[in-house]
Coordinates of C-alpha atoms in Angstrom, one line a residue:
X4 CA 29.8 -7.7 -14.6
X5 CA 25.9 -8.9 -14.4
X6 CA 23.8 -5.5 -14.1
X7 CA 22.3 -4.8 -10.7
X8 CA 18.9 -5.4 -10.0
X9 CA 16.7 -4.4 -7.2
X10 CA 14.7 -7.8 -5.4
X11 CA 12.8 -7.8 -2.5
X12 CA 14.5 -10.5 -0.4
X13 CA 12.2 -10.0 2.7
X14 CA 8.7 -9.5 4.0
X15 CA 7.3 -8.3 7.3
X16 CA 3.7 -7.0 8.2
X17 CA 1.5 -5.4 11.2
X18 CA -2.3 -5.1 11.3
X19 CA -3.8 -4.6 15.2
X20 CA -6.1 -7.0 16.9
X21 CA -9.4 -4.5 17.2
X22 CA -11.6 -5.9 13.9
X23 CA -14.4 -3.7 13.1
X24 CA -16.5 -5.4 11.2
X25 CA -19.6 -4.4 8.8
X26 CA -21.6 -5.5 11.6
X27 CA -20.5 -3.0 13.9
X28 CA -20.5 -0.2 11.6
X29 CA -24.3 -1.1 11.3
X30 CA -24.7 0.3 14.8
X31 CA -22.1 3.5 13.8
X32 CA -24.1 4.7 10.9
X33 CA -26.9 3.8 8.3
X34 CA -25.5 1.2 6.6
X35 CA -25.9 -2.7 6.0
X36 CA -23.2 -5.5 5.4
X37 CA -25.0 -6.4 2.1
X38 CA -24.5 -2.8 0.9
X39 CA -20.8 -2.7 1.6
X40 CA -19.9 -6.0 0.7
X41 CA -21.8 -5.2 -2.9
X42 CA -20.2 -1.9 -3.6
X43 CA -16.7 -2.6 -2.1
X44 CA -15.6 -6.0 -1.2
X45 CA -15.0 -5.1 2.5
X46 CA -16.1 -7.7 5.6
X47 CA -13.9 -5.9 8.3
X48 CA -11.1 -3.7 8.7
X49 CA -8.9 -3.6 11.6
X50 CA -8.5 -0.7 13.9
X51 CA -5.5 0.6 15.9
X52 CA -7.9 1.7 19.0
X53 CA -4.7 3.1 21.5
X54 CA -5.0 7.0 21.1
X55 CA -1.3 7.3 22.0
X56 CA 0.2 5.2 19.3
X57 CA 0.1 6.6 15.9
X58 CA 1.4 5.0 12.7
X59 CA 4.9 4.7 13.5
X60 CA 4.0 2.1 15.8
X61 CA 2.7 0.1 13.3
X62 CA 5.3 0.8 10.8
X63 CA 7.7 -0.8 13.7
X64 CA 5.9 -3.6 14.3
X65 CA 5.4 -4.5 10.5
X66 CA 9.9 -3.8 10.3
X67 CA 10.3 -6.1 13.4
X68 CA 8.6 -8.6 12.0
X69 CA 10.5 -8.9 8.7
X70 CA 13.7 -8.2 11.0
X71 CA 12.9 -11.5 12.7
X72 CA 11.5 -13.4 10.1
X73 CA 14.7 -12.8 7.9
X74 CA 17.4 -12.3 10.7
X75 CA 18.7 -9.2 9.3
X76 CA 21.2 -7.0 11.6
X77 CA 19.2 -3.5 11.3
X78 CA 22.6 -2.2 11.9
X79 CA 23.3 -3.2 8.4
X80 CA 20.0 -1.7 6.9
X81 CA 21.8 1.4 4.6
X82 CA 18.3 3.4 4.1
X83 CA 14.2 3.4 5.8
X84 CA 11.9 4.8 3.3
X85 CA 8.7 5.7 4.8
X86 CA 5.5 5.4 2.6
X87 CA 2.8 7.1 4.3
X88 CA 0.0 9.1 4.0
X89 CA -0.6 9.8 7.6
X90 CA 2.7 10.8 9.6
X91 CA 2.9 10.6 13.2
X92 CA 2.7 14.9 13.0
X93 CA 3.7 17.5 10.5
X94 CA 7.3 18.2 10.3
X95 CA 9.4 15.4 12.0
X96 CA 10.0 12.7 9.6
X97 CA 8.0 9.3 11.0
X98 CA 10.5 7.4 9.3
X99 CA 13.6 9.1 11.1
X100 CA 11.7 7.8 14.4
X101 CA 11.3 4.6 13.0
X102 CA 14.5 3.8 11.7
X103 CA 16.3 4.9 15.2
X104 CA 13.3 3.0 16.8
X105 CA 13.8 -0.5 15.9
X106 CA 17.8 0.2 15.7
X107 CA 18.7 0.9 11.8
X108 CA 21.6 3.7 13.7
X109 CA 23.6 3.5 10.3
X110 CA 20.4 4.0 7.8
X111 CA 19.3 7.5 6.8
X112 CA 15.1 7.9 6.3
X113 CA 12.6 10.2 5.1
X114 CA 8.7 10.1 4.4
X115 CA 7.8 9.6 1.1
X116 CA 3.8 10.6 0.5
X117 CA 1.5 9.7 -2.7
X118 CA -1.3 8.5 -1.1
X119 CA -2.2 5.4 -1.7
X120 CA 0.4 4.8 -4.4
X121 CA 3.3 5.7 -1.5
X122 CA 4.3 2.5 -1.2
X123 CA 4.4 2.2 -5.3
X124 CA 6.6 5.1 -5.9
X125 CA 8.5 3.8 -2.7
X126 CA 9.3 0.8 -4.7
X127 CA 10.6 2.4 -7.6
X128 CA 12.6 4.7 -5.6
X129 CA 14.0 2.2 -3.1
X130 CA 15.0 0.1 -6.6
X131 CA 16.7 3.4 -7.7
X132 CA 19.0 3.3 -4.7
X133 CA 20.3 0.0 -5.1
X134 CA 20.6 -0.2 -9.0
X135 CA 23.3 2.7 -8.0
X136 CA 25.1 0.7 -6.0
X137 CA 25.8 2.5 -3.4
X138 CA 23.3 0.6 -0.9
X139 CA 23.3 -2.7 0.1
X140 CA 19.9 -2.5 2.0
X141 CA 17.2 -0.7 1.8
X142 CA 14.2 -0.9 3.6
X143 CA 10.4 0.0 2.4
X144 CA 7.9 0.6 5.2
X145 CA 4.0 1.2 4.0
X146 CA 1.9 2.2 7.1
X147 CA -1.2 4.2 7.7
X148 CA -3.3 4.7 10.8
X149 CA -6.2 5.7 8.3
X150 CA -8.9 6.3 11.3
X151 CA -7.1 8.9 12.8
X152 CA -8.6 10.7 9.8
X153 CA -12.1 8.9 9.1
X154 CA -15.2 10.4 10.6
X155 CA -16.7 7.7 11.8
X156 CA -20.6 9.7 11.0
X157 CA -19.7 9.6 7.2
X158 CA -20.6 6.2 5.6
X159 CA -19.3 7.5 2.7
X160 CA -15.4 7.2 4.1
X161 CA -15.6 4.9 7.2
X162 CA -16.5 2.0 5.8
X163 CA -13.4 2.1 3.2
X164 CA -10.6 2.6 5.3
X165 CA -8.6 0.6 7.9
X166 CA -5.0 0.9 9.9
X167 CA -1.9 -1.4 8.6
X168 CA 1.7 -1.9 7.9
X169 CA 3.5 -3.7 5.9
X170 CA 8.0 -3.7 4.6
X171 CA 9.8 -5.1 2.2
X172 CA 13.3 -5.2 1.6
X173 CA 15.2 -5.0 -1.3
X174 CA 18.9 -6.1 -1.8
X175 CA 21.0 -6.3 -5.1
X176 CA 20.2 -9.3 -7.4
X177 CA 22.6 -10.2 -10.1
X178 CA 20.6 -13.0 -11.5
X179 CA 17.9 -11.0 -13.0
X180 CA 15.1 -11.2 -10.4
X181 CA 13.5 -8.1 -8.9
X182 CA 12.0 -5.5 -10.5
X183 CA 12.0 -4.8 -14.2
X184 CA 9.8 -2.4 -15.2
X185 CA 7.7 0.5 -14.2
X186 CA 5.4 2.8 -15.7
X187 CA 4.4 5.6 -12.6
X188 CA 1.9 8.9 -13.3
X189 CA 0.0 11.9 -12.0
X190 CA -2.7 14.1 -12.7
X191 CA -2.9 17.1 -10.9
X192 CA -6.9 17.1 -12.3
X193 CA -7.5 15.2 -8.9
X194 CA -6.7 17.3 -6.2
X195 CA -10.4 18.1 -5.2
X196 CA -11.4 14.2 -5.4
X197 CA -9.5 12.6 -2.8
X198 CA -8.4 15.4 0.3
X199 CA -8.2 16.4 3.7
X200 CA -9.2 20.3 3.2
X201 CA -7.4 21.4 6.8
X202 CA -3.9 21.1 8.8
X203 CA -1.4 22.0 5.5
X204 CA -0.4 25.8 4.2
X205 CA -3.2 26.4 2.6
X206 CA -5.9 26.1 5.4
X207 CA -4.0 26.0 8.9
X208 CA -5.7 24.5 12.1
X209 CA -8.7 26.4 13.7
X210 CA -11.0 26.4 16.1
X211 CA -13.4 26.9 12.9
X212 CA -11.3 23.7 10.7
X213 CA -12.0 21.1 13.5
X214 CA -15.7 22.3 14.2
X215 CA -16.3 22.1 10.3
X216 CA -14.7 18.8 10.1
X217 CA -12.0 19.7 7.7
X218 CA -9.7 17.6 9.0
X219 CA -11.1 14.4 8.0
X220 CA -10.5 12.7 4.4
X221 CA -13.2 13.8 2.0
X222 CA -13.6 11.1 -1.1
X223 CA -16.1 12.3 -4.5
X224 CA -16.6 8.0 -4.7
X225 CA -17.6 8.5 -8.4
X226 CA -14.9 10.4 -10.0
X227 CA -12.3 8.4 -7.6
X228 CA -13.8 5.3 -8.9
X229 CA -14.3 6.2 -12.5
X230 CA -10.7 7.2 -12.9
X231 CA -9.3 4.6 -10.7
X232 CA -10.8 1.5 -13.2
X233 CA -9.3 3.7 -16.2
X234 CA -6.3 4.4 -14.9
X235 CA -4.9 1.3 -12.8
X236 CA -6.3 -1.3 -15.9
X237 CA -4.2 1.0 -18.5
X238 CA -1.0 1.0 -16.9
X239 CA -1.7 -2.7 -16.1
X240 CA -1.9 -4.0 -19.5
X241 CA 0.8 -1.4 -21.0
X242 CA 3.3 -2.9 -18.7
X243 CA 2.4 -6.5 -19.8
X244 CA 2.2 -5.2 -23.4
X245 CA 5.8 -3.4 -22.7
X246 CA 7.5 -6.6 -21.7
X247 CA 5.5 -9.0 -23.9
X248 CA 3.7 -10.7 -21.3
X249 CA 0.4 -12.4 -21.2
X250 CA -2.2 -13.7 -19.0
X251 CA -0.4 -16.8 -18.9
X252 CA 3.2 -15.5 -18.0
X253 CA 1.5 -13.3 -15.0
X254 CA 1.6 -15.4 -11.5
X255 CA 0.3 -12.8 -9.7
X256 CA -1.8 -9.6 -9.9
X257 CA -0.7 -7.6 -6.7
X258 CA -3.3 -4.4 -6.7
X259 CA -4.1 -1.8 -4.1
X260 CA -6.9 -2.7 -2.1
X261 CA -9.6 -0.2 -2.4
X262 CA -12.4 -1.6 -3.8
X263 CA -13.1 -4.9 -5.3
X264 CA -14.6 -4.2 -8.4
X265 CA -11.6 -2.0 -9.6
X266 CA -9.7 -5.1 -8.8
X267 CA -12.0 -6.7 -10.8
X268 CA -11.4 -4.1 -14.0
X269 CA -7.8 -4.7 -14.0
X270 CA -7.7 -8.2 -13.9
X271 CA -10.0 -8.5 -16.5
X272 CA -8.0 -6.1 -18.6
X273 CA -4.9 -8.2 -17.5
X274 CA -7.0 -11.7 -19.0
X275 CA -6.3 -13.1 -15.2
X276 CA -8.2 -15.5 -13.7
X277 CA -9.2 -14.7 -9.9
X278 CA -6.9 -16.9 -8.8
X279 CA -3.8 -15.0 -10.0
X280 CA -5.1 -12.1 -8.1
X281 CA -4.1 -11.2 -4.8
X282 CA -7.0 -10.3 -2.8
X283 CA -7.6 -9.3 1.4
X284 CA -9.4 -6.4 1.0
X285 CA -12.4 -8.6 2.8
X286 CA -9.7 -8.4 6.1
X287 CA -8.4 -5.3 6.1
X288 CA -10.0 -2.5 3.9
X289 CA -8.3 0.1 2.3
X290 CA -5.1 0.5 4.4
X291 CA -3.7 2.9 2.0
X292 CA 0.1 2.6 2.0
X293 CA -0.2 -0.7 3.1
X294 CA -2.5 -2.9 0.9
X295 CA 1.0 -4.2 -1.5
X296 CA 2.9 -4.7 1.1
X297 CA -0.1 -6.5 3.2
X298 CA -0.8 -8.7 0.2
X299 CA 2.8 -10.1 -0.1
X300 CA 2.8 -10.5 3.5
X301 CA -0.2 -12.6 3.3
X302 CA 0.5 -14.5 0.3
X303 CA 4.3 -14.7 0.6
X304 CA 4.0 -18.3 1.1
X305 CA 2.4 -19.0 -2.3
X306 CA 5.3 -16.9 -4.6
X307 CA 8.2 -19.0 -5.8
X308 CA 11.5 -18.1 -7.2
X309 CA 11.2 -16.5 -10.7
X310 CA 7.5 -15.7 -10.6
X311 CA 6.0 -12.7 -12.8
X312 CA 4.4 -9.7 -10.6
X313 CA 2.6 -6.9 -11.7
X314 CA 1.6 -4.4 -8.9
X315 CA -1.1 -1.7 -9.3
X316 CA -1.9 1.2 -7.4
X317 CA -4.0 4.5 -7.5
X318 CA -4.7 7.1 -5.2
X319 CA -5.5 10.6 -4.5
X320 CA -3.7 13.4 -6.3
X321 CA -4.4 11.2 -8.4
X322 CA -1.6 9.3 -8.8
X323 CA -1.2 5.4 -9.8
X324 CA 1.3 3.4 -11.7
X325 CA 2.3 -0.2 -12.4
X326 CA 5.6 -2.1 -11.8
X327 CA 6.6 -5.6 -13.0
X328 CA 8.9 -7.0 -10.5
X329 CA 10.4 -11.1 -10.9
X330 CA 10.2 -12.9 -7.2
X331 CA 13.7 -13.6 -6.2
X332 CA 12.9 -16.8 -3.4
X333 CA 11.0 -19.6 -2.6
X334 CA 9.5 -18.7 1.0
X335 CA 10.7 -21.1 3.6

């Protein structure tokens, strides 16, 4: 018997119509489209502007859509993983709601949370589940409503981040597609770099937290950046080196959409030319769980069966990783 592999066998994705463009932000705080463009790669970022929908909603959406597109039964979906760094509220799992919401009754679901390398860890974890073989179908959701945590007065943070969703799912392969490799880490040495201060155990909600904006993400740019070039280029190119790839046998870079020039860094490190890099960051900012699945979504019509992927992520915590995955179909 062939061994089981994990392969994503459809895509699905979600970004709302309100686009807030550097333009606007202009008007919102001292800032200029030159400057972000320079320093981050970032045109516009869309916005979910409906107080009463929170990320779930999008993290629907983004599942309908690869429902539909792939005319799976969500009856037959066995699991909902649900990568996320901002949960619909505290305790009740957003993918529980999600799952019943768009009809996967036989799937069980939890929230998996890494920050921006959720949906990373989500892949290696949804992989898990099927190499097993005790699951047929599991489903990967990455969705963040990212501005119901921005303070839209620090130009530091709101010109980064932008709301998303994107899914994948992954099936058994035994031809030798899907993913092959992974290298995942963490370093606790971040915890102060990339944070929201208020709403967990060890600073409840106040009166005093929401007048001291506490409750908003708070991002040291420099060390984040510094360690996110190191970090996301190293595991990039020990993941080719591990599985004796080159620049050549690469199709596609698939990296976490935070800032351009860290793109940049690991592609270069990664001897890829620009157009083996997956790249909307210019559309949608940093939509944190959502930028790997958003890229396939956008480029899915480009990948062919048997192409080389590397993804990339890193985010607060810090966490990052890389993952070398083999494209199992030709998009229709």
């Amino acid at each position: 018997m062939n061994k089981i592999t994990a392969a994503v066998t459809a895509v699905g994705g979600y970004v709302p119509d309100y686009v807030l463009s550097n333009e606007i932000l202009e008007t919102m705080v001292e800032t200029n489209d030159e400057w972000i463009t320079s320093r981050t790669g970032i045109k516009e970022r869309r916005i979910l502007k409906d107080k009463d929908k929170g990320t779930s909603f999008l993290a629907i959406k983004a599942a309908e859509d690869l429902l539909k597109k792939n005319n799976t039964d969500p009856k037959d979906i066995d699991m909902v993983i649900m990568a996320t760094a901002t949960p619909d509220m505290p305790v009740a799992a957003t993918g529980v709601y999600v799952a019943t919401q768009i009809g996967a009754v036989n799937a069980f679901s939890y929230d998996l949370v890494a920050a921006c390398s959720s949906f990373l860890y989500g892949m290696s974890t949804a992989a898990r589940y099927i190499e097993s073989g005790r699951y047929k179908k599991v489903l990967l959701i990455g969705a963040d409503k990212m501005s119901s945590i921005i303070d839209y007065e620090d130009r530091t943070t709101c010109i980064i981040f932008g709301d998303g969703a994107g899914a994948m799912l992954f099936e058994p392969n035994e031809e030798g597609y899907g993913l092959q490799d992974e290298i995942l880490r963490s370093d606790g040495i971040g915890r102060q770099s990339l944070k929201i201060d208020a709403g967990g155990s060890l600073l409840p909600a106040s009166a005093e937290t929401v007048v001291n904006k506490k409750h908003y993400v708070f991002q040291d740019g420099k060390t984040v950046f510094k360690f996110a070039v190191s970090n996301m280029a190293d595991v990039s190119e020990k993941i080719m080196n591990r599985n004796n790839l080159t620049g050549e046998d690469v199709n596609w870079l698939v990296p976490h959409q935070a800032n351009k020039r860290i793109i940049d860094a690991t592609s270069k490190r990664m001897n890829l030319p620009s157009e083996k890099v997956m790249m909307n960051i210019h559309k949608y900012g940093n939509t944190t769980s959502a930028t790997l699945p958003l890229c396939i979504y956008d480029y899915e019509k480009h990948l062919k069966k048997g192409d080389n992927l590397v993804f990339a992520s890193f985010g607060g915590g810090f966490t990052w990783g890389a993952i070398y995955l083999k494209w199992a179909y030709d998009a229709k």
